[in-house]
CSV table of C-alpha atoms in Angstrom, one decimal:
chain,number,residue,atom,x,y,z
G,563,MET,CA,94.7,113.6,107.7
G,564,ALA,CA,93.6,110.0,107.1
G,565,LEU,CA,94.9,107.6,109.6
G,566,SER,CA,95.1,103.9,108.9
G,567,ALA,CA,95.5,100.8,111.1
G,568,PRO,CA,97.6,97.7,110.6
G,569,LEU,CA,95.9,94.5,109.8
G,570,SER,CA,96.3,93.2,113.3
G,571,ARG,CA,93.1,93.3,115.2
G,572,SER,CA,94.0,96.0,117.7
G,573,ARG,CA,91.0,98.3,118.2
G,574,HIS,CA,92.8,101.3,119.5
G,575,ASN,CA,95.2,102.2,116.8
G,576,PHE,CA,92.8,103.3,114.1
G,577,PHE,CA,91.3,106.6,115.3
G,578,PHE,CA,93.2,109.3,117.0
G,579,SER,CA,91.6,112.4,118.7
G,580,ASP,CA,94.4,114.6,117.4
G,581,PRO,CA,96.5,113.3,114.5
G,582,THR,CA,99.2,115.8,115.0
G,583,THR,CA,100.1,114.5,118.4
G,584,HIS,CA,100.8,111.0,117.3
G,585,SER,CA,103.7,111.6,114.9
G,586,PRO,CA,106.8,109.8,116.0
G,587,ARG,CA,109.2,111.6,118.3
G,588,TRP,CA,112.5,112.3,116.8
G,589,PRO,CA,115.7,112.1,118.9
G,590,PRO,CA,116.9,115.7,119.7
G,591,PRO,CA,119.7,116.5,117.3
G,592,PRO,CA,122.9,118.4,118.2
G,593,GLN,CA,122.2,122.1,118.7
G,594,GLN,CA,124.4,123.2,115.7
G,595,LEU,CA,122.6,120.8,113.4
G,596,LYS,CA,119.2,121.6,114.9
G,597,ARG,CA,119.9,125.3,114.2
G,598,LYS,CA,120.8,124.6,110.6
G,599,LEU,CA,117.6,122.6,110.0
G,600,GLN,CA,115.4,125.3,111.6
G,601,LEU,CA,117.0,127.8,109.3
G,602,LYS,CA,115.9,125.6,106.4
G,603,GLY,CA,112.3,125.8,107.6
G,604,TRP,CA,112.2,122.6,109.8
G,605,ASN,CA,110.4,122.6,113.1
G,606,LEU,CA,112.1,119.6,114.8
G,607,ARG,CA,110.2,118.2,117.7
G,608,GLY,CA,112.2,117.9,120.9
G,609,PRO,CA,111.5,118.3,124.5
G,610,GLY,CA,109.2,121.2,125.1
G,611,SER,CA,108.6,121.9,121.4
G,612,THR,CA,105.3,121.5,119.5
G,613,ALA,CA,104.4,118.6,117.2
G,614,THR,CA,105.0,118.9,113.5
G,615,SER,CA,102.8,117.2,110.9
G,616,TRP,CA,104.3,114.8,108.4
G,617,SER,CA,103.1,116.9,105.5
G,618,SER,CA,105.0,120.0,106.7
G,619,ARG,CA,108.2,118.0,107.0
G,620,ALA,CA,107.7,116.6,103.5
G,621,ASN,CA,107.1,120.1,102.1
G,622,ALA,CA,110.3,121.3,103.7
G,623,ALA,CA,112.1,118.3,102.3
G,624,ARG,CA,111.0,119.2,98.8
G,625,ALA,CA,111.9,122.9,99.3
G,626,ALA,CA,115.6,122.2,100.0
G,627,PRO,CA,116.7,118.9,98.5
G,628,ALA,CA,120.3,120.0,98.1
G,629,ASP,CA,120.8,120.9,101.7
G,630,THR,CA,119.2,117.8,103.1
G,631,ALA,CA,121.6,115.7,101.1
G,632,LYS,CA,124.4,117.1,103.3
G,633,LEU,CA,122.8,115.4,106.3
G,634,SER,CA,123.2,111.8,105.1
G,635,GLN,CA,125.5,111.1,108.0
G,636,PHE,CA,122.5,111.6,110.3
G,637,PRO,CA,119.8,109.2,108.8
G,638,LEU,CA,117.6,109.6,111.8
G,639,PHE,CA,117.2,113.3,111.1
G,640,GLN,CA,116.2,112.9,107.4
G,641,PRO,CA,112.7,114.0,106.5
G,642,PRO,CA,110.3,111.1,105.8
G,643,SER,CA,109.6,110.4,102.2
G,644,ALA,CA,106.2,111.5,101.0
G,645,PRO,CA,104.0,108.4,100.5
G,646,ASP,CA,102.8,107.6,97.1
G,647,SER,CA,99.0,108.1,96.7
G,648,PRO,CA,96.6,108.2,93.9
G,649,SER,CA,96.3,111.6,92.2
G,650,GLU,CA,93.6,114.1,93.2
G,651,LEU,CA,92.9,112.1,96.4
G,652,GLU,CA,92.9,113.8,99.8
G,653,PRO,CA,92.8,112.1,103.2
G,654,ALA,CA,89.4,112.1,104.9
G,655,ASP,CA,88.7,114.5,107.8
G,656,PRO,CA,89.8,113.0,111.1
G,657,ASP,CA,86.3,113.5,112.4
G,658,PHE,CA,85.1,111.0,109.9
G,659,TYR,CA,87.0,108.3,111.8
G,660,LYS,CA,86.2,109.6,115.3
G,661,ILE,CA,82.4,109.4,115.1
G,662,GLY,CA,82.6,105.8,114.2
G,663,TYR,CA,85.4,104.7,116.5
G,664,ALA,CA,83.4,106.2,119.5
G,665,ARG,CA,80.6,103.7,118.6
G,666,ASN,CA,82.7,100.6,118.1
G,667,MET,CA,83.2,100.7,114.4
G,668,THR,CA,86.6,99.3,113.6
G,669,ALA,CA,88.8,99.0,110.5
G,670,TYR,CA,92.1,97.3,109.8
G,671,GLY,CA,94.7,98.3,107.2
G,672,ILE,CA,92.6,100.7,105.2
G,673,GLU,CA,92.1,104.5,104.9
G,674,PHE,CA,89.4,106.7,103.5
G,675,LYS,CA,90.2,109.2,100.9
G,676,GLU,CA,88.2,111.8,99.0
G,677,GLY,CA,88.6,112.7,95.4
G,678,PRO,CA,86.7,114.4,92.5
G,679,ASP,CA,84.2,111.5,92.4
G,680,GLY,CA,83.6,111.3,96.2
G,681,PHE,CA,84.9,109.0,98.9
G,682,GLY,CA,86.8,105.7,98.4
G,683,VAL,CA,88.4,103.1,100.6
G,684,TYR,CA,92.1,102.3,100.0
G,685,ALA,CA,94.6,99.8,101.4
G,686,SER,CA,97.2,101.3,103.7
G,687,LYS,CA,99.6,98.4,103.4
G,688,ASP,CA,100.3,95.4,101.2
G,689,VAL,CA,98.2,92.3,101.9
G,690,GLU,CA,99.5,88.9,100.9
G,691,PRO,CA,96.9,86.3,99.7
G,692,LEU,CA,95.5,84.0,102.3
G,693,ARG,CA,93.3,80.9,102.0
G,694,ARG,CA,90.7,82.5,104.2
G,695,ALA,CA,88.9,85.9,103.8
G,696,ARG,CA,90.3,88.7,105.9
G,697,VAL,CA,88.3,91.3,107.8
G,698,ILE,CA,89.1,94.9,107.0
G,699,MET,CA,86.0,96.6,108.5
G,700,GLU,CA,83.4,95.9,111.2
G,701,ILE,CA,80.2,97.9,111.6
G,702,PRO,CA,78.0,97.1,114.6
G,703,LEU,CA,74.2,96.7,114.2
G,704,GLU,CA,73.7,99.8,116.4
G,705,LEU,CA,75.0,102.0,113.6
G,706,LEU,CA,72.9,100.5,110.8
G,707,LEU,CA,69.6,101.7,109.6
G,708,THR,CA,67.6,98.7,108.6
G,709,ILE,CA,64.0,97.9,107.5
G,710,SER,CA,62.7,94.4,106.8
G,711,GLN,CA,61.2,93.8,103.3
G,712,LYS,CA,58.3,91.6,104.4
G,713,THR,CA,55.6,91.8,107.1
G,714,PRO,CA,55.8,91.8,110.0
G,715,TRP,CA,58.1,94.6,109.2
G,716,MET,CA,60.8,95.6,111.7
G,717,PHE,CA,63.4,98.3,111.8
G,718,PHE,CA,66.6,98.8,113.7
G,719,PRO,CA,67.8,100.7,115.7
G,720,ASP,CA,64.5,101.2,117.6
G,721,ILE,CA,64.8,105.0,117.7
G,722,ILE,CA,61.1,105.8,116.9
G,723,PRO,CA,59.1,106.3,120.0
G,724,ILE,CA,55.7,104.8,120.3
G,725,GLY,CA,53.0,107.0,118.9
G,726,HIS,CA,55.3,109.1,116.7
G,727,PRO,CA,53.6,110.0,113.4
G,728,ILE,CA,56.5,108.9,111.3
G,729,PHE,CA,55.7,105.3,112.3
G,730,ASP,CA,52.3,105.6,110.7
G,731,ILE,CA,53.8,107.1,107.6
G,732,ILE,CA,56.2,104.2,107.2
G,733,ASN,CA,53.5,101.6,108.1
G,734,SER,CA,51.3,103.0,105.3
G,735,THR,CA,53.7,101.8,102.6
G,736,ASN,CA,54.2,98.4,101.0
G,737,PRO,CA,57.2,96.7,102.6
G,738,GLU,CA,58.3,94.9,99.5
G,739,THR,CA,57.9,97.7,96.8
G,740,ASP,CA,58.3,100.9,98.8
G,741,TRP,CA,61.5,99.9,100.6
G,742,ASP,CA,63.3,103.1,99.4
G,743,LEU,CA,60.5,105.4,100.7
G,744,ARG,CA,60.5,103.6,104.1
G,745,LEU,CA,64.3,103.8,104.4
G,746,ALA,CA,64.3,107.5,103.4
G,747,CYS,CA,61.7,108.2,106.2
G,748,LEU,CA,63.9,106.4,108.8
G,749,LEU,CA,67.0,108.3,107.6
G,750,LEU,CA,65.3,111.7,107.9
G,751,TYR,CA,64.1,110.8,111.3
G,752,ALA,CA,67.6,109.7,112.3
G,753,PHE,CA,69.0,113.1,111.1
G,754,ASP,CA,66.5,114.8,113.4
G,755,ARG,CA,67.1,112.7,116.5
G,756,GLU,CA,69.3,114.4,119.0
G,757,ASP,CA,72.7,112.9,119.6
G,758,ASN,CA,72.1,110.3,116.9
G,759,PHE,CA,75.1,109.0,115.0
G,760,TRP,CA,73.5,109.8,111.6
G,761,GLN,CA,73.4,113.5,112.5
G,762,LEU,CA,77.2,113.4,112.4
G,763,TYR,CA,77.6,111.0,109.6
G,764,GLY,CA,75.2,112.9,107.4
G,765,ASP,CA,77.8,115.6,107.0
G,766,PHE,CA,79.9,113.2,104.9
G,767,LEU,CA,77.1,112.1,102.6
G,768,PRO,CA,76.9,113.7,99.1
G,769,SER,CA,74.7,116.8,99.0
G,770,VAL,CA,72.0,117.4,96.4
G,771,ASP,CA,74.6,118.9,94.0
G,772,GLU,CA,77.0,116.0,94.5
G,773,CYS,CA,74.5,113.2,94.1
G,774,SER,CA,74.4,111.6,90.6
G,775,SER,CA,71.0,109.9,91.1
G,776,LEU,CA,68.6,110.5,88.2
G,777,LEU,CA,65.9,111.2,90.7
G,778,LEU,CA,67.5,114.6,91.1
G,779,ALA,CA,67.9,115.1,87.3
G,780,THR,CA,66.0,117.7,85.4
G,781,GLU,CA,64.0,116.9,82.2
G,782,GLU,CA,66.8,118.4,80.2
G,783,ASP,CA,69.3,116.0,81.8
G,784,LEU,CA,67.0,113.0,81.2
G,785,ALA,CA,66.7,114.0,77.5
G,786,GLU,CA,70.5,113.7,77.2
G,787,LEU,CA,70.3,110.0,78.0
G,788,HIS,CA,69.1,109.4,74.5
G,789,ASP,CA,67.2,106.5,76.0
G,790,PRO,CA,63.4,107.2,76.0
G,791,ILE,CA,62.6,104.1,78.1
G,792,LEU,CA,65.0,105.0,80.9
G,793,ALA,CA,64.0,108.7,80.8
G,794,SER,CA,60.3,107.7,81.1
G,795,THR,CA,61.1,105.3,84.0
G,796,MET,CA,62.9,107.9,85.9
G,797,LYS,CA,60.1,110.4,85.4
G,798,GLN,CA,57.6,107.9,86.9
G,799,GLN,CA,59.9,107.3,89.8
G,800,HIS,CA,60.2,111.0,90.4
G,801,SER,CA,56.4,111.4,90.3
G,802,ARG,CA,56.0,108.5,92.7
G,803,VAL,CA,58.3,110.2,95.3
G,804,LEU,CA,56.7,113.6,94.9
G,805,ASP,CA,53.2,112.1,95.4
G,806,PHE,CA,54.3,110.4,98.5
G,807,TRP,CA,55.8,113.6,99.9
G,808,ALA,CA,52.7,115.6,99.0
G,809,LYS,CA,50.5,113.0,100.7
G,810,ASN,CA,52.4,112.9,104.0
G,811,TRP,CA,54.0,116.3,104.3
G,812,HIS,CA,50.9,118.5,103.7
G,813,SER,CA,50.3,121.7,105.6
G,814,GLY,CA,48.3,120.0,108.3
G,815,VAL,CA,51.0,117.6,109.5
G,816,PRO,CA,52.7,118.2,112.9
G,817,LEU,CA,55.8,120.2,113.1
G,818,LYS,CA,57.8,117.1,114.2
G,819,ILE,CA,57.0,115.6,110.7
G,820,LYS,CA,57.2,118.8,108.7
G,821,ARG,CA,60.7,119.7,109.8
G,822,LEU,CA,62.1,116.3,108.5
G,823,ALA,CA,61.5,117.4,104.9
G,824,ARG,CA,60.2,120.9,104.6
G,825,ASP,CA,60.5,120.8,100.8
G,826,PRO,CA,60.2,118.0,98.2
G,827,GLU,CA,63.8,118.3,97.2
G,828,ARG,CA,64.9,117.2,100.7
G,829,PHE,CA,62.8,114.1,100.5
G,830,ILE,CA,63.8,113.3,97.0
G,831,TRP,CA,67.5,113.6,98.1
G,832,ALA,CA,66.8,111.2,101.0
G,833,VAL,CA,65.2,108.6,98.6
G,834,ALA,CA,68.2,109.0,96.3
G,835,ILE,CA,70.6,108.3,99.2
G,836,ALA,CA,68.5,105.3,100.2
G,837,GLN,CA,68.5,103.9,96.7
G,838,SER,CA,72.2,104.5,95.8
G,839,ARG,CA,73.8,103.7,99.2
G,840,SER,CA,71.7,100.9,100.7
G,841,LEU,CA,72.4,97.2,100.8
G,842,LYS,CA,70.1,94.2,100.6
G,843,MET,CA,71.1,91.3,102.9
G,844,GLN,CA,69.6,88.5,104.9
G,845,LEU,CA,70.2,89.2,108.6
G,846,ARG,CA,69.9,86.8,111.5
G,847,ILE,CA,69.2,88.5,114.8
G,848,GLY,CA,68.7,85.9,117.5
G,849,ALA,CA,66.2,83.3,116.1
G,850,LEU,CA,64.7,85.8,113.6
G,851,VAL,CA,66.0,85.7,110.0
G,852,GLN,CA,64.8,88.5,107.7
G,853,ASP,CA,65.7,90.1,104.3
G,854,LYS,CA,66.5,93.7,105.0
G,855,ASN,CA,67.4,96.8,103.2
G,856,MET,CA,70.0,98.7,105.2
G,857,LEU,CA,72.2,101.8,105.2
G,858,ALA,CA,75.6,100.8,106.4
G,859,PRO,CA,77.9,103.7,107.3
G,860,TYR,CA,81.5,103.4,106.2
G,861,ALA,CA,80.7,100.4,104.1
G,862,ASP,CA,78.7,102.7,101.8
G,863,MET,CA,82.0,104.4,100.9
G,864,LEU,CA,83.1,101.3,99.0
G,865,ASN,CA,82.8,101.8,95.3
G,866,HIS,CA,81.6,99.4,92.7
G,867,SER,CA,83.7,97.0,90.5
G,868,PHE,CA,82.7,94.1,88.3
G,869,GLU,CA,85.9,92.4,89.5
G,870,PRO,CA,85.7,93.2,93.2
G,871,ASN,CA,88.4,92.5,95.8
G,872,CYS,CA,86.0,92.6,98.8
G,873,PHE,CA,82.6,91.3,99.8
G,874,LEU,CA,80.1,91.8,102.7
G,875,HIS,CA,79.3,89.3,105.4
G,876,TRP,CA,76.9,89.3,108.3
G,877,ARG,CA,78.4,87.9,111.5
G,878,PHE,CA,75.2,87.1,113.4
G,879,LYS,CA,77.0,86.0,116.6
G,880,ASP,CA,78.3,89.6,117.3
G,881,ARG,CA,75.6,91.4,115.2
G,882,MET,CA,78.3,92.9,113.0
G,883,LEU,CA,78.4,93.7,109.3
G,884,GLU,CA,81.9,92.8,108.0
G,885,VAL,CA,83.8,93.9,104.9
G,886,MET,CA,86.2,91.1,104.0
G,887,ILE,CA,89.0,90.7,101.4
G,888,ASN,CA,88.4,87.8,99.0
G,889,ALA,CA,90.3,84.6,99.9
G,890,GLY,CA,93.4,84.4,97.8
G,891,GLN,CA,93.3,88.1,96.9
G,892,ARG,CA,96.6,90.0,96.8
G,893,VAL,CA,96.2,93.7,97.7
G,894,VAL,CA,98.8,96.3,97.1
G,895,LYS,CA,99.2,99.5,99.2
G,896,GLY,CA,97.1,102.3,97.7
G,897,GLU,CA,94.8,99.9,95.9
G,898,GLU,CA,91.1,100.7,96.1
G,899,MET,CA,88.9,98.3,98.0
G,900,MET,CA,85.7,97.6,96.0
G,901,ILE,CA,82.6,95.4,96.0
G,902,ASN,CA,80.1,94.4,93.4
G,903,TYR,CA,76.8,96.3,93.9
G,904,PHE,CA,74.6,94.4,91.5
G,905,LYS,CA,75.7,91.3,89.8
G,906,GLY,CA,74.0,90.5,86.5
G,907,GLN,CA,72.5,94.0,85.9
G,908,SER,CA,72.7,96.2,82.8
G,909,ASN,CA,73.8,99.8,82.7
G,910,ASN,CA,70.1,100.7,82.5
G,911,MET,CA,69.5,99.2,86.0
G,912,LEU,CA,72.7,100.7,87.4
G,913,MET,CA,71.6,104.2,86.2
G,914,GLN,CA,68.2,103.8,87.8
G,915,ARG,CA,69.5,102.7,91.1
G,916,TYR,CA,73.0,104.3,91.5
G,917,GLY,CA,73.3,107.0,88.8
G,918,PHE,CA,76.4,105.6,87.0
G,919,SER,CA,77.2,103.3,84.0
G,920,SER,CA,80.2,101.5,82.7
G,921,PRO,CA,81.6,100.8,79.1
G,922,VAL,CA,82.9,97.4,80.3
G,923,ASN,CA,79.8,96.1,82.0
G,924,PRO,CA,79.9,92.3,81.3
G,925,TRP,CA,76.1,92.1,81.5
G,926,GLU,CA,75.1,94.8,79.0
G,927,PRO,CA,72.7,93.5,76.4
G,928,VAL,CA,72.2,94.3,72.8
G,929,GLU,CA,69.1,93.4,70.8
G,930,PHE,CA,69.8,92.2,67.3
G,931,SER,CA,67.0,91.9,64.8
G,932,GLY,CA,68.6,90.0,61.9
G,933,ASN,CA,69.1,86.3,61.3
G,934,ALA,CA,72.9,86.3,61.3
G,935,ARG,CA,74.6,83.9,63.8
G,936,ILE,CA,78.3,83.2,64.6
G,937,HIS,CA,79.8,80.0,66.0
G,938,LEU,CA,79.8,80.3,69.8
G,939,ASP,CA,82.8,78.0,70.6
G,940,SER,CA,85.0,79.6,68.0
G,941,PHE,CA,84.3,83.1,69.3
G,942,LEU,CA,85.0,82.0,72.9
G,943,SER,CA,88.2,80.3,71.8
G,944,ILE,CA,89.6,83.2,69.9
G,945,PHE,CA,89.2,85.5,72.9
G,946,ASN,CA,90.3,82.9,75.5
G,947,ILE,CA,86.9,83.0,77.3
G,948,ALA,CA,85.8,80.1,79.5
G,949,GLY,CA,82.9,79.2,81.8
G,950,LEU,CA,79.2,78.9,81.4
G,951,PRO,CA,77.3,81.9,80.0
G,952,GLN,CA,76.3,83.2,83.4
G,953,ASP,CA,79.9,82.9,84.6
G,954,TYR,CA,82.0,83.8,81.6
G,955,TYR,CA,85.6,84.9,82.5
G,956,HIS,CA,88.8,85.7,80.6
G,957,LYS,CA,91.3,82.9,81.3
G,958,ASN,CA,94.7,83.5,82.9
G,959,PRO,CA,96.4,86.3,80.9
G,960,ASP,CA,99.6,84.3,81.1
G,961,GLN,CA,98.1,81.7,78.8
G,962,THR,CA,98.4,82.0,75.0
G,963,SER,CA,95.8,84.4,73.5
G,964,ARG,CA,95.5,85.1,69.8
G,965,THR,CA,94.2,88.6,70.3
G,966,GLY,CA,96.3,90.1,73.0
G,967,ASP,CA,95.3,90.2,76.6
G,968,THR,CA,94.6,93.9,76.8
G,969,PHE,CA,91.7,93.8,74.4
G,970,VAL,CA,89.5,91.4,76.3
G,971,ASP,CA,87.5,93.1,79.0
G,972,GLY,CA,83.9,93.2,80.4
G,973,ALA,CA,82.6,94.5,77.1
G,974,VAL,CA,83.9,91.4,75.2
G,975,LEU,CA,82.3,89.1,77.8
G,976,ALA,CA,79.1,91.0,77.3
G,977,ALA,CA,79.4,90.6,73.6
G,978,ALA,CA,79.9,86.8,74.1
G,979,ARG,CA,76.5,86.8,75.9
G,980,ALA,CA,74.7,89.2,73.6
G,981,LEU,CA,75.8,88.2,70.1
G,982,PRO,CA,73.5,85.7,68.3
G,983,THR,CA,75.3,82.4,68.2
G,984,TRP,CA,74.9,78.8,67.1
G,985,SER,CA,76.5,75.6,68.3
G,986,ASP,CA,75.6,72.2,66.9
G,987,GLY,CA,77.8,69.5,68.3
G,988,ASP,CA,80.6,68.5,66.0
G,989,VAL,CA,79.4,70.3,62.9
G,990,PRO,CA,82.4,72.2,61.6
G,991,ILE,CA,82.2,75.9,60.8
G,992,ILE,CA,82.4,77.3,57.3
G,993,PRO,CA,84.7,80.3,57.4
G,994,SER,CA,83.0,82.2,54.5
G,995,SER,CA,79.6,81.8,56.3
G,996,GLU,CA,81.1,83.0,59.6
G,997,LYS,CA,82.6,86.1,58.0
G,998,LYS,CA,79.4,86.9,56.3
G,999,ALA,CA,77.4,86.6,59.5
G,1000,ALA,CA,80.0,88.7,61.4
G,1001,LYS,CA,79.8,91.5,58.8
G,1002,GLU,CA,76.0,91.5,59.0
G,1003,LEU,CA,76.2,91.9,62.8
G,1004,GLN,CA,78.8,94.7,62.5
G,1005,GLU,CA,76.5,96.5,60.1
G,1006,GLU,CA,73.6,96.2,62.5
G,1007,CYS,CA,75.8,97.7,65.3
G,1008,ARG,CA,76.7,100.6,62.9
G,1009,VAL,CA,73.0,101.3,62.3
G,1010,MET,CA,72.5,101.4,66.1
G,1011,LEU,CA,75.3,104.0,66.3
G,1012,THR,CA,73.8,106.2,63.6
G,1013,LYS,CA,70.6,106.5,65.6
G,1014,PHE,CA,72.4,108.5,68.3
G,1015,PRO,CA,72.3,112.3,67.6
G,1016,THR,CA,75.9,112.6,68.7
G,1017,THR,CA,79.2,110.7,68.1
G,1018,VAL,CA,81.7,109.4,70.6
G,1019,ALA,CA,84.1,112.2,69.8
G,1020,GLN,CA,81.4,114.9,70.4
G,1021,ASP,CA,80.4,113.3,73.7
G,1022,GLU,CA,84.0,113.2,74.9
G,1023,LYS,CA,84.5,116.8,73.9
G,1024,LEU,CA,81.3,117.8,75.7
G,1025,LEU,CA,82.4,116.1,78.9
G,1026,ASP,CA,85.8,117.8,78.8
G,1027,SER,CA,84.2,121.2,78.5
G,1028,MET,CA,81.4,120.6,81.0
G,1029,SER,CA,81.1,122.4,84.3
G,1030,PRO,CA,81.6,120.0,87.3
G,1031,SER,CA,78.5,121.3,89.0
G,1032,ARG,CA,76.1,119.4,86.7
G,1033,ILE,CA,76.8,115.9,87.9
G,1034,THR,CA,73.4,114.4,86.8
G,1035,LEU,CA,74.0,115.9,83.3
G,1036,GLU,CA,77.5,114.4,83.2
G,1037,ALA,CA,76.1,111.0,84.3
G,1038,ALA,CA,73.5,111.1,81.5
G,1039,ILE,CA,76.1,111.9,78.8
G,1040,LYS,CA,78.4,109.2,80.1
G,1041,TYR,CA,75.5,106.7,79.9
G,1042,ARG,CA,75.0,107.3,76.1
G,1043,LEU,CA,78.8,107.5,75.6
G,1044,HIS,CA,79.3,104.1,77.3
G,1045,ARG,CA,76.6,102.6,75.1
G,1046,LYS,CA,78.4,103.8,71.9
G,1047,LEU,CA,81.8,102.6,73.2
G,1048,TYR,CA,80.3,99.2,73.8
G,1049,LEU,CA,78.8,98.9,70.3
G,1050,GLU,CA,82.2,99.9,68.9
G,1051,LYS,CA,83.9,97.3,71.0
G,1052,ILE,CA,81.6,94.6,69.5
G,1053,ILE,CA,82.5,95.8,66.0
G,1054,ASP,CA,86.2,95.6,66.8
G,1055,ALA,CA,85.7,92.1,68.4
G,1056,LEU,CA,84.0,90.9,65.2
G,1057,ASP,CA,86.9,92.2,63.2
G,1058,ILE,CA,89.3,90.2,65.2
G,1059,TYR,CA,87.0,87.2,64.9
G,1060,GLN,CA,87.1,87.4,61.1
G,1061,GLU,CA,90.9,87.7,61.1
G,1062,HIS,CA,91.4,84.5,63.2
G,1063,ILE,CA,88.4,82.4,62.0
G,1064,LEU,CA,90.6,80.3,59.7
G,1065,PHE,CA,93.1,79.3,62.3
């Protein structure tokens, strides 16, 4: 049962040792009424009785709605209404909270839930917009695994004893290019360290079968990307990790090293976790300021969004990593709290690092080879887009838009960046020339679509019939599907552009 905390900064109301013992006490009802409720399946808590969970009461309420209506004259005895929650989401195990609370991790007004796609962080109450950012999570430095990117390299926490061979393995790498290998070594050692926090937290990390990183994909899975460049890149990354494991986990290494990763799959998984769940931040600890790669427990459960409602902040005075709600951000109960993993990166880079893609990535490029150009300002005006190219955004939906507000999304912003355009001061556009250029660009997009062996409908059908156990294959098919949906979006946008170009 997931337990949440109010947004007040009390540190002792977020984690409970036994969730069933903290349900509110109900006043003892009259014996006659109590007997009736017990006959209906209710286990009312009174003096000397055992605690009842909220879910059991809600189930009993659904089982006998007609009978509970008779008790309207006793509102205190009515079963609590079941809270609305996103479908297919289950509260996180209470132990997930306990292991962090015991080590001074705190959170305010949020709860962790698990669904088909893994963990997520959700608001447990409405939050009104404020002029200042509001803290919802604090993770102390002692829980982080960090390694600096430049020499002299440092890591924290200082859990590796002097003379341990894992130190030599980490020291043999390049701090700037091999950050993922170094962080994976530190993670595996933390798993092996007795009474270390990561031994417990590791139970909540995705397993090999649950991780979508392409490092764990087979050659058949990579072929389904329909992107030879990305497939070749991932094969090189896979070989790099295997070579590192073979070099440092050979048969002659001490047992204290061998047990960290007895097989290459274990080490590849650790590198995949380091790549997909790590953060890159500049930390100040005392007088030292360094760029560090880090694994931050609990914060790594935040999912990605191109329009995030949260951000990360390092509070150097208390050596705390903070998750904060954006200033002026309104949050509704049940809304997922999200951050932006990688600003300005294409789906290709997101797949390499995290194993996912998006059809509405505002930074997805398209390479056009023709000479057709459309007028930039006219295109932006029709779709109500403002800002400089690196900061394009859709203006307030309440403002007048010729196309309808639901059409403009990240893919249209990406199209505004990717389409070949022209802009020459006050030179007026010629509608016939603009329509001709738009048609040529549409035809080039259609040619790109024909180069894929499958269609959008075939990919969607394949995803619907796929076994959920092949998560890397699913990620590969979604990648090519999202590329096709993006090209179709450009074609539709150019259709709208031609319809409105005269006005």
